[in-house]
C-alpha positions as a LaTeX table, in Angstrom:
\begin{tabular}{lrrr}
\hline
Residue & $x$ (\AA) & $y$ (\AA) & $z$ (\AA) \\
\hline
Unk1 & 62.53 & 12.97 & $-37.27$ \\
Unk2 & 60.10 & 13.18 & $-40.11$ \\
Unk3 & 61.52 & 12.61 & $-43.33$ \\
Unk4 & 59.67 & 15.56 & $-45.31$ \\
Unk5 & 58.85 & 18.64 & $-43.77$ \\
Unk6 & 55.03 & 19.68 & $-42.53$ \\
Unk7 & 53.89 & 23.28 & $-42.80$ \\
Unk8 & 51.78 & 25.17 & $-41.02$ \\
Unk9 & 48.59 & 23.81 & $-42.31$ \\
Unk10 & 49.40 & 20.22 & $-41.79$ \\
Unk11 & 50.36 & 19.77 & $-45.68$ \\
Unk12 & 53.63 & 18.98 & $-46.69$ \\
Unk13 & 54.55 & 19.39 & $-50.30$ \\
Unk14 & 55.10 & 15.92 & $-50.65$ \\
Unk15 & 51.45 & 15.12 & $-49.83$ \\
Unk16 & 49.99 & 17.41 & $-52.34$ \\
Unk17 & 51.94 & 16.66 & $-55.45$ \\
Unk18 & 51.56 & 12.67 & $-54.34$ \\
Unk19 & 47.44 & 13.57 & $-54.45$ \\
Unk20 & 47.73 & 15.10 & $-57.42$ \\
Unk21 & 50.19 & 12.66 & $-59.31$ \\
Unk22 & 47.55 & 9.74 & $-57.69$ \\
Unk23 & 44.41 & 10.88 & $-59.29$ \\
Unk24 & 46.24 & 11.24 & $-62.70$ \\
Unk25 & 48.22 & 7.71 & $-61.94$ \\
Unk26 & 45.09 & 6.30 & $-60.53$ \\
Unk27 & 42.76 & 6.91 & $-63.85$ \\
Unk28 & 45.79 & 4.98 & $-65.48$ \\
Unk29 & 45.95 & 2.40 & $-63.55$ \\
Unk30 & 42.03 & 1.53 & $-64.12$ \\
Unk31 & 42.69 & 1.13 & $-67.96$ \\
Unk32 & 46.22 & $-0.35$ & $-67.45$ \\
Unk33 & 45.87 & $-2.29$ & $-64.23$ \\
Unk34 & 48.68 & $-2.94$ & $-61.49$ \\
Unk35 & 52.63 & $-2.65$ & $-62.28$ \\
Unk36 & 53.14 & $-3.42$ & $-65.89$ \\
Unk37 & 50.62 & $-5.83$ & $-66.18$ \\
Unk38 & 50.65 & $-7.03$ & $-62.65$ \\
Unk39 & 47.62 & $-6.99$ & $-59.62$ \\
Unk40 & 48.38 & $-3.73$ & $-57.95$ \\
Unk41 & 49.95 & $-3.94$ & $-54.35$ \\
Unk42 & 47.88 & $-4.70$ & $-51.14$ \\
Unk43 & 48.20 & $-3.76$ & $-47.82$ \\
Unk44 & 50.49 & $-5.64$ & $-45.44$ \\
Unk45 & 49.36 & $-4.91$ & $-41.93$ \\
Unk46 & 46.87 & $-8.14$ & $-41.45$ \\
Unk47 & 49.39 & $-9.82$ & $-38.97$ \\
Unk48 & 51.39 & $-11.85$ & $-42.01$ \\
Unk49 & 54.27 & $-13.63$ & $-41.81$ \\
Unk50 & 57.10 & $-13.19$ & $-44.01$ \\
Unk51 & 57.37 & $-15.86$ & $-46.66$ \\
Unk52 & 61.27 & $-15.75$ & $-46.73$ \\
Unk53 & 62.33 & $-15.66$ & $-43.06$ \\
Unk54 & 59.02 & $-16.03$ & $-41.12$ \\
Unk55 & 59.20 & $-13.04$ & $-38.98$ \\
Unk56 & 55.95 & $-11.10$ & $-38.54$ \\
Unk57 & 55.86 & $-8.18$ & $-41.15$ \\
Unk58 & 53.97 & $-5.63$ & $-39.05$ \\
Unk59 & 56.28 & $-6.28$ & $-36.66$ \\
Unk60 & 59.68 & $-4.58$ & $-37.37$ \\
Unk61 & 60.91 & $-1.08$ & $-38.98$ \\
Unk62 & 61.89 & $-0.61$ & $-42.44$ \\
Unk63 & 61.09 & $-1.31$ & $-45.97$ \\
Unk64 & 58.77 & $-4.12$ & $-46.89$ \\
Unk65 & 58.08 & $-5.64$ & $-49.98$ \\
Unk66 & 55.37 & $-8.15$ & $-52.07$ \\
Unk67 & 55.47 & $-10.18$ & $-55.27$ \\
Unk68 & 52.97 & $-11.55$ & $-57.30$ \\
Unk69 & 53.14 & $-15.01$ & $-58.76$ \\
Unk70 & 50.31 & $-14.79$ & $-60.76$ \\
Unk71 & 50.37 & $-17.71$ & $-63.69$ \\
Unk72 & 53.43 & $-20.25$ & $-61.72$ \\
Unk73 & 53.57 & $-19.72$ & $-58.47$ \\
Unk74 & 56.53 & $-21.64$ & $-56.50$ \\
Unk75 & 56.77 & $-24.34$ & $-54.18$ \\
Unk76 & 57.54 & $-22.70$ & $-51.54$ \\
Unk77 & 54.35 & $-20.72$ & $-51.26$ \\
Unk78 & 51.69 & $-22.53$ & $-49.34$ \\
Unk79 & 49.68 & $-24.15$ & $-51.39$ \\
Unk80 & 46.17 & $-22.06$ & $-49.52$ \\
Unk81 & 47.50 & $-19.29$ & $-50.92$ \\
Unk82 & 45.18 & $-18.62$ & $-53.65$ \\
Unk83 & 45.97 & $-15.01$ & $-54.56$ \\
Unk84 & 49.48 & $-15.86$ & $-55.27$ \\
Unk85 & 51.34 & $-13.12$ & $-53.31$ \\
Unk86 & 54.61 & $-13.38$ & $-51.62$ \\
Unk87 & 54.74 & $-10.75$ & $-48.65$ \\
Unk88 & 58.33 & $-9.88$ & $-47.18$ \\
Unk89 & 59.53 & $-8.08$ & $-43.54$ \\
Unk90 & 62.34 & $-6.31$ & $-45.98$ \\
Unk91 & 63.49 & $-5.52$ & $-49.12$ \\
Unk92 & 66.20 & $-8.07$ & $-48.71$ \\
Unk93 & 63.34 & $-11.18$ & $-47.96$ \\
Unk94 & 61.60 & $-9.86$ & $-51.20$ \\
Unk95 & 64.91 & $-9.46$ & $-53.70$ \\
Unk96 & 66.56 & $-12.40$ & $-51.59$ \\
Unk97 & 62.93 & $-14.92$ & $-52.69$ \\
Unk98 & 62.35 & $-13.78$ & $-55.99$ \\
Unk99 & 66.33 & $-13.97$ & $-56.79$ \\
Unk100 & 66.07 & $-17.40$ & $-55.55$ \\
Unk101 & 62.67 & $-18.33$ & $-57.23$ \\
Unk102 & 64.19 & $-16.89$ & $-60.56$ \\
Unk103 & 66.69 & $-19.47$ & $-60.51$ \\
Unk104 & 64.09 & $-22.17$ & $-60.55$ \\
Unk105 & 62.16 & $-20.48$ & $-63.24$ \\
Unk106 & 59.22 & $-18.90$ & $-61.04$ \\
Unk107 & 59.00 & $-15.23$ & $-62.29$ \\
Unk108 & 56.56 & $-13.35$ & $-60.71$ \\
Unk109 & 54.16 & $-11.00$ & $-62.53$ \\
Unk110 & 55.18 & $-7.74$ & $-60.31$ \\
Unk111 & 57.30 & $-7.06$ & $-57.24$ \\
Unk112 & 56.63 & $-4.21$ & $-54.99$ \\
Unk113 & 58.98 & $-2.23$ & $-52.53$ \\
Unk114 & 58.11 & 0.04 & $-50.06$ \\
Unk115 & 58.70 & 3.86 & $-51.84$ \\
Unk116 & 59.85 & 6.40 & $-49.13$ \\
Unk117 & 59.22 & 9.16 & $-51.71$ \\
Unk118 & 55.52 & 8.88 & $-51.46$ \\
Unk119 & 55.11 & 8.56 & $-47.56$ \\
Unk120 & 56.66 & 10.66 & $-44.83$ \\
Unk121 & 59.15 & 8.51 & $-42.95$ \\
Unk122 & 60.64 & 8.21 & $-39.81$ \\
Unk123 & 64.23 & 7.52 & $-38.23$ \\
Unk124 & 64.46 & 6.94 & $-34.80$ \\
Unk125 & 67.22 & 5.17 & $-32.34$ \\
Unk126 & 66.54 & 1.48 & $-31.38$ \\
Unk127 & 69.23 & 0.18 & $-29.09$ \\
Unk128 & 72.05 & 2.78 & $-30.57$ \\
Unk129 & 71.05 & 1.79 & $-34.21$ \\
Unk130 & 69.12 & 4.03 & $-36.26$ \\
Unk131 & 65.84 & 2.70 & $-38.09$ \\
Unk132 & 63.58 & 3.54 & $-40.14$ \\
Unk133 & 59.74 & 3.34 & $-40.02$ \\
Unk134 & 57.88 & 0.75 & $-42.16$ \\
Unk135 & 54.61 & 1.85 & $-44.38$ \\
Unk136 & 52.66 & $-1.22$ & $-45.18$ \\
Unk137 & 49.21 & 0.40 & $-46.66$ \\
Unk138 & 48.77 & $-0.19$ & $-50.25$ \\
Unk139 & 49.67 & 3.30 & $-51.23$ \\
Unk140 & 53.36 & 2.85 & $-49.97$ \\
Unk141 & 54.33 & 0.86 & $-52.65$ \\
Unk142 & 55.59 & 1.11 & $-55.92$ \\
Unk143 & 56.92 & $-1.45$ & $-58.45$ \\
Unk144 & 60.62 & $-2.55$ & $-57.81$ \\
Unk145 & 61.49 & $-1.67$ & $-61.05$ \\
Unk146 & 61.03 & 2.06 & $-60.29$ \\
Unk147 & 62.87 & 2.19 & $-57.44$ \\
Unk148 & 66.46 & 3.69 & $-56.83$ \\
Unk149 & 67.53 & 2.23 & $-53.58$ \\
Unk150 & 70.15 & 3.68 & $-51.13$ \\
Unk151 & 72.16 & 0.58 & $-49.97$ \\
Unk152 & 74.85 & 0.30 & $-47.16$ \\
Unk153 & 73.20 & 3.25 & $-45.09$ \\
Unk154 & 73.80 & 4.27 & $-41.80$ \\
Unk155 & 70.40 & 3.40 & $-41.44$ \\
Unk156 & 68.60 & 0.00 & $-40.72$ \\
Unk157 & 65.51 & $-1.87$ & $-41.38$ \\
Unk158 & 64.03 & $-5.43$ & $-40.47$ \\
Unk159 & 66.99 & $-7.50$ & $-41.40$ \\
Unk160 & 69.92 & $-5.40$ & $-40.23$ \\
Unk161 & 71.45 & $-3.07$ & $-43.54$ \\
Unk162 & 68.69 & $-2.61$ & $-46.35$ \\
Unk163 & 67.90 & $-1.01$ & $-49.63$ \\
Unk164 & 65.89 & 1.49 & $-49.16$ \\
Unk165 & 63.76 & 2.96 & $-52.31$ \\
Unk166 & 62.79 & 6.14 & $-53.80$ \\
Unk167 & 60.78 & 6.51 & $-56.94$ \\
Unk168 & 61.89 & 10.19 & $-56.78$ \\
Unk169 & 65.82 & 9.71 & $-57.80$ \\
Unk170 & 66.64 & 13.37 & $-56.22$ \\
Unk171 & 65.03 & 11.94 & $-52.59$ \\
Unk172 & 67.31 & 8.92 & $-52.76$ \\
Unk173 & 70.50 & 10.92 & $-53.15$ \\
Unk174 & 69.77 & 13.36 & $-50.59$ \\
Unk175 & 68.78 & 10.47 & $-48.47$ \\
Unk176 & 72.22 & 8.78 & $-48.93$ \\
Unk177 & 74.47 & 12.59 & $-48.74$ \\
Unk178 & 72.85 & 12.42 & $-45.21$ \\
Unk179 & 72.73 & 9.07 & $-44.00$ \\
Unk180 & 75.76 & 7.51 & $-46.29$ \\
Unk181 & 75.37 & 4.45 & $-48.40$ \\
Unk182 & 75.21 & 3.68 & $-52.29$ \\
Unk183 & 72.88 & 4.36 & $-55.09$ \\
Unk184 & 71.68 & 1.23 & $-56.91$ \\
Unk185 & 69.02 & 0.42 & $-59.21$ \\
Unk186 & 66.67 & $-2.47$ & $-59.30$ \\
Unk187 & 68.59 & $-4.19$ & $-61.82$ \\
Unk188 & 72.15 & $-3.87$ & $-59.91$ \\
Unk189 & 70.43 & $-5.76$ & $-56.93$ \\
Unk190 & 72.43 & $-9.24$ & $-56.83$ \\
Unk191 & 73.23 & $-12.10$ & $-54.59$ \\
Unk192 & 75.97 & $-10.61$ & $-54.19$ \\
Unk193 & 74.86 & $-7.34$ & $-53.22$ \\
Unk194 & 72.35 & $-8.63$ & $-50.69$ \\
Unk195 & 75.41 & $-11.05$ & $-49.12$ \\
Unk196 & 77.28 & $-7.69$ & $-49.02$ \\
Unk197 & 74.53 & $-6.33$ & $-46.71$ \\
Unk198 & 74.15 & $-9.50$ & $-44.73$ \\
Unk199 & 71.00 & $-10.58$ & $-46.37$ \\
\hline
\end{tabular}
C-alpha cells in the first residue's frame, strides 16, 4: 500500500510540490549549508552498520536516522571515522545514541530522521506485523528538529515500535487517525519515551 496516491501520469502530488519546494530549499541550502549549520544528510545504503545496535541499516524496514559530530565526536565512534557521522537502523538507535552521548557532553552538529512526508512509503505484513518501508537516499531526510513523529503505532520499524516522522504536521496526524499512536515532537522524545516503546 503506497502511502500517497499516484495518478494517471505517474505523478503524485506529493512529488511535484517536493520538486518544487527542493529547488527553492536547495538554492538555500548552498548559501546556508546542511541543517542549521550542520553537513547535510548522506545516503545510507553502502552496507553500514548501525552505530547503536550493530544491525545492518539497509537491512530492515522503517525509519533510519544519522548524526553529525562534527567539532567532538564521542568515544564510541570508531576512531577511522573521519567524517564524524553516526548512522542508525531506527529512529530509536539515533534518539537512543545521541540521548546517551548528550549526557556525556557530545552534542552533535545535526541529527537527521527519515521524513515520510517527502517520499512515498510503504506498509506491508511481515510475519502478522505491519512495517513500514525504509528510504535511505539523501533526499529522505530531514533534520530531527522538524519532525513530528507518530509514536506507539500499529505500525513497526527496525527495532519493534518507532517514531515515525513527518515534516508535514497534517501527514503525521492522518498517519496516526489510521494507524493509531501519539503525536510527539522532537523535543518530547525522552528516555523515557523510547523505554515506553521498547527502545
Amino acid at each position: 500500500m503506497n502511502g500517497t496516491r499516484i495518478d494517471a501520469d505517474g505523478w503524485t502530488r506529493r512529488t511535484v510540490l517536493t520538486a518544487l519546494a527542493a529547488g527553492g530549499v536547495g538554492s538555500l541550502a548552498g548559501c546556508l549549508g546542511g541543517g542549521r549549520g550542520g553537513p547535510d544528510p548522506v545516503s545510507l545504503n553502502g552496507g553500514q552498520a548501525c552505530d547503536y545496535c550493530n544491525m545492518r541499516i539497509e537491512m530492515h524496514p522503517g525509519p533510519v536516522g544519522q548524526s553529525f559530530y562534527t567539532d567532538d565526536p564521542p568515544a564510541s565512534l570508531p576512531e577511522d571515522r573521519e567524517d564524524g557521522i553516526a548512522r542508525f537502523c531506527s529512529s530509536t538507535c539515533t534518539y537512543n545514541y545521541v540521548l546517551e552521548n548528550e549526557q556525556r557532553g557530545h552534542e552533535p552538529a545535526v541529527s537527521y530522521g527519515t521524513d515520510y512526508s517527502s517520499v512515498d512509503y510503504e506498509l506491508r505484513s511481515d510475519g502478522g506485523t505491519t512495517v513500514i518501508s525504509a528510504h535511505l537516499g539523501a533526499e529522505s531526510f530531514a533534520d530531527l528538529r522538524d519532525l513530528t513523529f507518530v509514536a506507539n503505532s500499529d505500525v513497526e520499524g527496525a527495532m519493534g515500535n518507532s517514531l515515525i516522522g513527518f515534516t508535514d504536521g497534517d501527514d503525521a496526524e492522518s498517519f496516526a487517525g489510521e494507524h493509531g499512536g501519539e503525536l510527539l515532537s522532537h523535543g518530547d522524545v525522552t528516555r523515557e519515551v523510547l523505554s515506553a516503546l521498547g527502545g
